[in-house]
mmCIF file of C-alpha atoms in Angstrom:
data_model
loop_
_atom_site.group_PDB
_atom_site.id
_atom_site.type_symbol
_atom_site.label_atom_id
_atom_site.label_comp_id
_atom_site.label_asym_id
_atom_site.label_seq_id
_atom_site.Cartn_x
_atom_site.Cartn_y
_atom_site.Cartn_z
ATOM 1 C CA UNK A 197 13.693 -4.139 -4.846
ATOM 2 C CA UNK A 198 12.837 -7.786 -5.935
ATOM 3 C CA UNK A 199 10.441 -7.239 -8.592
ATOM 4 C CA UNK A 200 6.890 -9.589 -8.295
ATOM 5 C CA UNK A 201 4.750 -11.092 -10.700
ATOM 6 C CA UNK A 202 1.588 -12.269 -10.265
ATOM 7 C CA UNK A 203 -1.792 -13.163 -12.612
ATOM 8 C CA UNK A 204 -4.020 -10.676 -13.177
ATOM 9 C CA UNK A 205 -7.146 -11.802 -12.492
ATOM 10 C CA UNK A 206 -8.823 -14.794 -10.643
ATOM 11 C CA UNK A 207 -12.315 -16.460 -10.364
ATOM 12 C CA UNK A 208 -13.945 -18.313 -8.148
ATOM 13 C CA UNK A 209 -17.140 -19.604 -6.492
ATOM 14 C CA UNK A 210 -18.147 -19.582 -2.753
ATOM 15 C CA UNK A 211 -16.758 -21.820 -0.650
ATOM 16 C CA UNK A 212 -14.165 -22.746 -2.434
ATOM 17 C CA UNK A 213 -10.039 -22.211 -2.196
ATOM 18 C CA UNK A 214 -8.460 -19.708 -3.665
ATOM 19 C CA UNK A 215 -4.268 -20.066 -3.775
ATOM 20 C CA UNK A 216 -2.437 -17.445 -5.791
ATOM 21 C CA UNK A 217 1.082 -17.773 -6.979
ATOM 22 C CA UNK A 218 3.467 -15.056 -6.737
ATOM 23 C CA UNK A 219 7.415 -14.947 -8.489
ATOM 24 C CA UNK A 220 9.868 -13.072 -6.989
ATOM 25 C CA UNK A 221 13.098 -14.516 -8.696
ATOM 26 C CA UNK A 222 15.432 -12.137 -7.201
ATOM 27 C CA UNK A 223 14.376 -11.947 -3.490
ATOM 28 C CA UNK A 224 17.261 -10.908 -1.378
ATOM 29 C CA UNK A 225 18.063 -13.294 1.745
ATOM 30 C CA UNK A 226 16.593 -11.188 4.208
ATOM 31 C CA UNK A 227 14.065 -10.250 2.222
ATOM 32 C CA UNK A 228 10.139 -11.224 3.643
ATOM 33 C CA UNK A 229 7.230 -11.440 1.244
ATOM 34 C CA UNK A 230 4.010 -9.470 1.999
ATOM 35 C CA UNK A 231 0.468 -9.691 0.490
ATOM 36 C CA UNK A 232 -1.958 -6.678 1.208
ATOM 37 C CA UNK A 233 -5.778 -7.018 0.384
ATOM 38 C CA UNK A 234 -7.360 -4.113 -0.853
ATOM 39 C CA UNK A 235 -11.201 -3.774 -1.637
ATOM 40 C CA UNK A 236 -12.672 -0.694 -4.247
ATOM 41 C CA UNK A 237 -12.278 3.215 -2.507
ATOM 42 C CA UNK A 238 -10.030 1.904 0.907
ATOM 43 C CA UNK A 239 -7.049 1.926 1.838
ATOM 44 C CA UNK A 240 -4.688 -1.497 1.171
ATOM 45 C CA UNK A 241 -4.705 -3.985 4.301
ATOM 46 C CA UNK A 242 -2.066 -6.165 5.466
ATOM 47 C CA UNK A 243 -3.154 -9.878 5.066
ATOM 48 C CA UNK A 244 0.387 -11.548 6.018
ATOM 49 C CA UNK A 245 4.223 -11.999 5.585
ATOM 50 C CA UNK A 246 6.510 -14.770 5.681
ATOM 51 C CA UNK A 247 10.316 -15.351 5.585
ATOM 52 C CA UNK A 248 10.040 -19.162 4.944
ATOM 53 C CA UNK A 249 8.273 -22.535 4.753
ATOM 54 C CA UNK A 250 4.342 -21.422 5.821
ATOM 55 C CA UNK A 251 2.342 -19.003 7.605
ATOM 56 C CA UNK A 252 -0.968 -19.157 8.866
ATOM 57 C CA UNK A 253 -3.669 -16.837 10.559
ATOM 58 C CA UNK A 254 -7.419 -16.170 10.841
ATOM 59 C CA UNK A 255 -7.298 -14.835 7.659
ATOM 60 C CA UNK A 256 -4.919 -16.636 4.751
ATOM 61 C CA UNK A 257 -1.984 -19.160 4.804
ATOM 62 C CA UNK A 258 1.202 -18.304 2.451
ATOM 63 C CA UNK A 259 3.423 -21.114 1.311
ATOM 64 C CA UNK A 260 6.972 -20.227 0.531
ATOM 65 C CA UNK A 261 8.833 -23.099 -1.066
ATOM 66 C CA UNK A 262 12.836 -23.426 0.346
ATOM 67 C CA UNK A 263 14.453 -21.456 -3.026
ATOM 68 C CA UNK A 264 11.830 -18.893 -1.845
ATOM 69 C CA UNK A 265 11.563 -17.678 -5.640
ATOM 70 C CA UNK A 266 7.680 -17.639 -5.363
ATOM 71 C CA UNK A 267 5.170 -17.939 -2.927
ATOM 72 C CA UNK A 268 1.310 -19.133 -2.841
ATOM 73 C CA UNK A 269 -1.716 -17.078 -0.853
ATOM 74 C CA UNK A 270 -4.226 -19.502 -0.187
ATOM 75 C CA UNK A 271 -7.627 -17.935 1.139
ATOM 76 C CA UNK A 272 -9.831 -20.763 2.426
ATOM 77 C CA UNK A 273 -13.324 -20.958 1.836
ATOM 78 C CA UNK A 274 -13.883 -17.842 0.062
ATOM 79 C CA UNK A 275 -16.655 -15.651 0.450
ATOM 80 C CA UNK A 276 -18.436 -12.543 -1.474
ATOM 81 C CA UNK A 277 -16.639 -10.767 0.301
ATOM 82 C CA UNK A 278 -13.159 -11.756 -0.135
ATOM 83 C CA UNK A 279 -13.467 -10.017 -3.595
ATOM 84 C CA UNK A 280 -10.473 -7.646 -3.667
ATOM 85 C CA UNK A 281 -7.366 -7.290 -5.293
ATOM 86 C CA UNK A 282 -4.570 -8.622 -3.435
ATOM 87 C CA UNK A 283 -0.496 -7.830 -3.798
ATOM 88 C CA UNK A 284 2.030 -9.493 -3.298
ATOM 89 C CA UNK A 285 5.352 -7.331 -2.264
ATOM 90 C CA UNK A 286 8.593 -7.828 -1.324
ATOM 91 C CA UNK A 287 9.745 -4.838 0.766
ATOM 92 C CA UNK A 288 13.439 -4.270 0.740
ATOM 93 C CA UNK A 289 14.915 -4.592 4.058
ATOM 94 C CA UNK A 290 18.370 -2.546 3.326
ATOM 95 C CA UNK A 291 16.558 0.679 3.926
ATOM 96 C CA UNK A 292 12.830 1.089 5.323
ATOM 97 C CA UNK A 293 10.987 -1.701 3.762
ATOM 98 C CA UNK A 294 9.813 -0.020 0.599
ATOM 99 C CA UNK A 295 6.376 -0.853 -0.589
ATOM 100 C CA UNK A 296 6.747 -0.907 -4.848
ATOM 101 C CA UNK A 297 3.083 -2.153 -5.733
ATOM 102 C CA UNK A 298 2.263 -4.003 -8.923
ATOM 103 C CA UNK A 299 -1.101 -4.122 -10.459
ATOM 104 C CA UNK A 300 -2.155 -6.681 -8.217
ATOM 105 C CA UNK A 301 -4.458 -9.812 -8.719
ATOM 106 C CA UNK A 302 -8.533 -9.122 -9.155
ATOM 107 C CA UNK A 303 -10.163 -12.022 -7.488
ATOM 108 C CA UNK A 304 -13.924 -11.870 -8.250
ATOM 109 C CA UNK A 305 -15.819 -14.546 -5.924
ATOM 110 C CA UNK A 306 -19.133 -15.460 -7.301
ATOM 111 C CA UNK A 307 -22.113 -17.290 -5.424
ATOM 112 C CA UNK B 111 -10.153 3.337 15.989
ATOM 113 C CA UNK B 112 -6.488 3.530 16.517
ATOM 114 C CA UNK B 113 -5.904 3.086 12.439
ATOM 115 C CA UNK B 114 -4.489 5.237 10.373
ATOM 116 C CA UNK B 115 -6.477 8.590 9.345
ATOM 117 C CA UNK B 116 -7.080 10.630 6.825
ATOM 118 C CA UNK B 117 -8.984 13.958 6.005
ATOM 119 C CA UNK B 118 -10.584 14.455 3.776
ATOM 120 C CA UNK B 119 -11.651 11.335 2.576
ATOM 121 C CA UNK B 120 -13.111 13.145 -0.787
ATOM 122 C CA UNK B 121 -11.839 16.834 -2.312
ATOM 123 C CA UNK B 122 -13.420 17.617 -5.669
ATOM 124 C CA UNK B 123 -11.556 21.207 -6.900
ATOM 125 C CA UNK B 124 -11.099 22.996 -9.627
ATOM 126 C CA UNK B 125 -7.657 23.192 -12.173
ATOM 127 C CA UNK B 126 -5.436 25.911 -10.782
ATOM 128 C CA UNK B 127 -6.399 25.785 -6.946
ATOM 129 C CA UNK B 128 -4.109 24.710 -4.374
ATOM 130 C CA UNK B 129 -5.127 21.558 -2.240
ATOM 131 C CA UNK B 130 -4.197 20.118 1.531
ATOM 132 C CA UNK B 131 -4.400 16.195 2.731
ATOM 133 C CA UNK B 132 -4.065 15.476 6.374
ATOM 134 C CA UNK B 133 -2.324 12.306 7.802
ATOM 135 C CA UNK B 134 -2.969 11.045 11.014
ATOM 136 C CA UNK B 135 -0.951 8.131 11.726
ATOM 137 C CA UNK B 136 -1.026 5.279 14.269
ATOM 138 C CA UNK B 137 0.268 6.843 17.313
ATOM 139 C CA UNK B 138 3.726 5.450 18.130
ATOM 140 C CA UNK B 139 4.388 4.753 14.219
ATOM 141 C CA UNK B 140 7.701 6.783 13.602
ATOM 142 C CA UNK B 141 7.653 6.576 9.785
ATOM 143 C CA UNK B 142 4.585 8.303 7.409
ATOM 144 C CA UNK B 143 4.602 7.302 3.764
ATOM 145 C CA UNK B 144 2.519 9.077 1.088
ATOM 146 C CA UNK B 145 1.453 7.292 -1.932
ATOM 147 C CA UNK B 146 -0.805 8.039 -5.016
ATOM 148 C CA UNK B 147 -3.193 5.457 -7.077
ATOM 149 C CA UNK B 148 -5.070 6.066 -9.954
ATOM 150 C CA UNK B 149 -7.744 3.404 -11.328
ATOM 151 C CA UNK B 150 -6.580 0.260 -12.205
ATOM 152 C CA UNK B 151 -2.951 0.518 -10.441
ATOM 153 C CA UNK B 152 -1.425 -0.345 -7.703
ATOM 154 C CA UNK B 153 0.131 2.637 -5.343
ATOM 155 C CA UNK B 154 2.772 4.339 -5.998
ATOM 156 C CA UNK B 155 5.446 5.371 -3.605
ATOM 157 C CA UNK B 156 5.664 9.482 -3.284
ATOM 158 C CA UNK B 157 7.288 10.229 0.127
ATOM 159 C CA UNK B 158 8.905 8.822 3.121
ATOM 160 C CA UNK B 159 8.708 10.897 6.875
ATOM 161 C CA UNK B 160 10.992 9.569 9.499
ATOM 162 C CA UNK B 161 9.696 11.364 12.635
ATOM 163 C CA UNK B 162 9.931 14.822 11.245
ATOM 164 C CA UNK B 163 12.866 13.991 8.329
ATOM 165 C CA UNK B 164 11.592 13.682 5.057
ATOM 166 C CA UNK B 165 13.820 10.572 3.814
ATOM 167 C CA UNK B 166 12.785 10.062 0.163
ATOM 168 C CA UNK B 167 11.034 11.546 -2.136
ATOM 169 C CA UNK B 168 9.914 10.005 -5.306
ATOM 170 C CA UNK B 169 10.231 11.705 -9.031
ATOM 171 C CA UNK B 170 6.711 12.020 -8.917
ATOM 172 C CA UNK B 171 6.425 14.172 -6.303
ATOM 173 C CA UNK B 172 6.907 17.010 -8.527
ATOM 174 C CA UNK B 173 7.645 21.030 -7.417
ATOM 175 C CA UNK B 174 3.892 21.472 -7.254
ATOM 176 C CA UNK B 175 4.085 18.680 -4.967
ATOM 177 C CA UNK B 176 5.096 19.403 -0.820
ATOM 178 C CA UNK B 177 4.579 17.541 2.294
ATOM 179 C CA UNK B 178 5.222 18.298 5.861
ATOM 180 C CA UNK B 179 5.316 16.053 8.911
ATOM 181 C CA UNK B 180 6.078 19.273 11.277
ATOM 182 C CA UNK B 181 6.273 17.401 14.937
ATOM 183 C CA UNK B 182 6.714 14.052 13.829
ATOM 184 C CA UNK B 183 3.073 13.376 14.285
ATOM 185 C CA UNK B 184 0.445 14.161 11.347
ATOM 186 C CA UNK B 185 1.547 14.731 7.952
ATOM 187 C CA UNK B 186 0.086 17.014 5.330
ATOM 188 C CA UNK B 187 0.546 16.379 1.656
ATOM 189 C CA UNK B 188 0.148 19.812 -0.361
ATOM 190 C CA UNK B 189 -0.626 19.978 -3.781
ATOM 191 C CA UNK B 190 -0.817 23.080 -5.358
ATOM 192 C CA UNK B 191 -1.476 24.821 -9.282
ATOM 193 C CA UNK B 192 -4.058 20.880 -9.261
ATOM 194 C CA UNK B 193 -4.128 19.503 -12.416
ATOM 195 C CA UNK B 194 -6.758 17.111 -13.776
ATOM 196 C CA UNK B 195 -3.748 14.769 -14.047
ATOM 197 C CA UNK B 196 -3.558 14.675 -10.378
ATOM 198 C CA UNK B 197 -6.863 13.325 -9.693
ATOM 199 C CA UNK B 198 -5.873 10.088 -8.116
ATOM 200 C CA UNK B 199 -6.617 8.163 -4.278
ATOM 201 C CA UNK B 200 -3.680 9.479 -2.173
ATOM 202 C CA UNK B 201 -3.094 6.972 0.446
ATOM 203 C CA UNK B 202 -1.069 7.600 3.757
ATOM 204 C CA UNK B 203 0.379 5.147 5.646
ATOM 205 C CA UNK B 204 2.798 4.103 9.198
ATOM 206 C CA UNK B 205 4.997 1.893 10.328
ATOM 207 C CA UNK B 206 6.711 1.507 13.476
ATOM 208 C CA UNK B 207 10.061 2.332 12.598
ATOM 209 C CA UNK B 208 12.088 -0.918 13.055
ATOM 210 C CA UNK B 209 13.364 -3.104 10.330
ATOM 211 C CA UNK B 210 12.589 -3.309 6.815
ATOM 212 C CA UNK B 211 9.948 -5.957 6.993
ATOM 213 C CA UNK B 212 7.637 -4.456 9.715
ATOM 214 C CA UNK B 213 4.231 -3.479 8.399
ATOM 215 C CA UNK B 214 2.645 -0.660 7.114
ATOM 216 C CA UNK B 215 -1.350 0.059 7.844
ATOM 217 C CA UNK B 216 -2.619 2.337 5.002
ATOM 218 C CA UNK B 217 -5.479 5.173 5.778
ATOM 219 C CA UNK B 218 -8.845 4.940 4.071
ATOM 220 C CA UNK B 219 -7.088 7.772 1.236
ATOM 221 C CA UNK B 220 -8.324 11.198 0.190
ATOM 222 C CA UNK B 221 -9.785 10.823 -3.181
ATOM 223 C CA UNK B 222 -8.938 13.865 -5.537
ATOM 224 C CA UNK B 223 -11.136 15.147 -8.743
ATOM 225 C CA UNK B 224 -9.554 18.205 -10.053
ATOM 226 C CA UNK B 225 -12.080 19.214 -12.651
#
């Protein structure tokens, strides 16, 4: 499994972007990269995945330079409610996509 | 709702009893995965159903540890002998059953005390 690092903790105010930066030095070649939201007593929640180059949808964009060795979640115009800890995984794809969760990244969104 | 479910969503018990999770997982979704979080930590993989086959099992899921995914459908995780260590947010979750980079939609989790 590539292993992911990403910062612990991130502030911010309303309104503004949020883009967090995620290593994955060893990603296989068919590996994707997948970023999961998860707010206090649920469940995690699948924000997006990308292979290559950038993804977009309602909720986040992810940027994935070409040596695909890290990858940036950018959450536009954040809101109160985007406060959540967010992963960033790379499921192996040799098996069943194994899910090996790090501690995540707090973002705290303040007013 | 058509998400994953899970039952109970809260189970306080004492040291020493035995306790059962139910999974009910989007229907369709061939593979169930269990996993277990505790405060401050991400999950942590402890089981893998395809249909009925148990695939995986992690080196947490110790002897006092069993799940079951009888007809390929729900999924129960039983813990039995509960220790206070096993107070934790067990989270179920499934995945179609393609390739390795299809998603998998996580249940709302049973949250354990063990007093």
């Amino acid at each position: 499994l590539a292993k992911t690092t990403q910062p612990i903790s991130m502030d911010s105010y309303e309104g503004q972007e949020v883009n967090i930066t995620c290593s994955h030095n060893n990603i296989a070649t068919n590996d994707y990269i997948t970023w999961y939201q998860q707010f206090p007593s649920q469940g995690p929640r699948f924000i997006i995945q990308g292979y290559k180059t950038k993804v977009t949808n309602e909720v986040a964009s992810l940027f994935i330079p070409a040596d695909r060795k890290s990858s940036t979640l950018s959450l536009p115009r954040v809101s109160l409610s985007d406060t959540a800890v967010y992963y960033c995984l790379v499921p192996s794809t040799d098996s069943w996509g194994k899910l090996q969760f790090g501690a995540g990244t707090q973002v705290v969104v303040t007013p | 709702d058509t998400g994953v479910s899970q039952n109970p969503r809260h189970k306080i018990t004492k040291r020493g009893q035995n306790v059962t999770f139910r999974c009910d997982p989007i229907s369709e979704h061939n593979r169930l995965y269990w996993y277990r979080q505790t405060l401050g930590q991400g999950p942590e993989f402890l089981t893998y159903f395809q249909n009925e086959a148990q695939l995986e099992k992690s080196r947490l899921l110790s002897d006092r540890f069993s799940a079951e995914r009888p007809k390929g459908s729900f999924s129960t995780l039983e813990i039995q002998r509960t220790e206070q260590g096993d107070s934790a947010m067990y989270l179920c979750a499934s995945s179609l059953g393609g390739t390795g980079e299809e998603t998998q939609y996580f249940g709302p989790g049973t949250r354990l005390l063990v007093l």
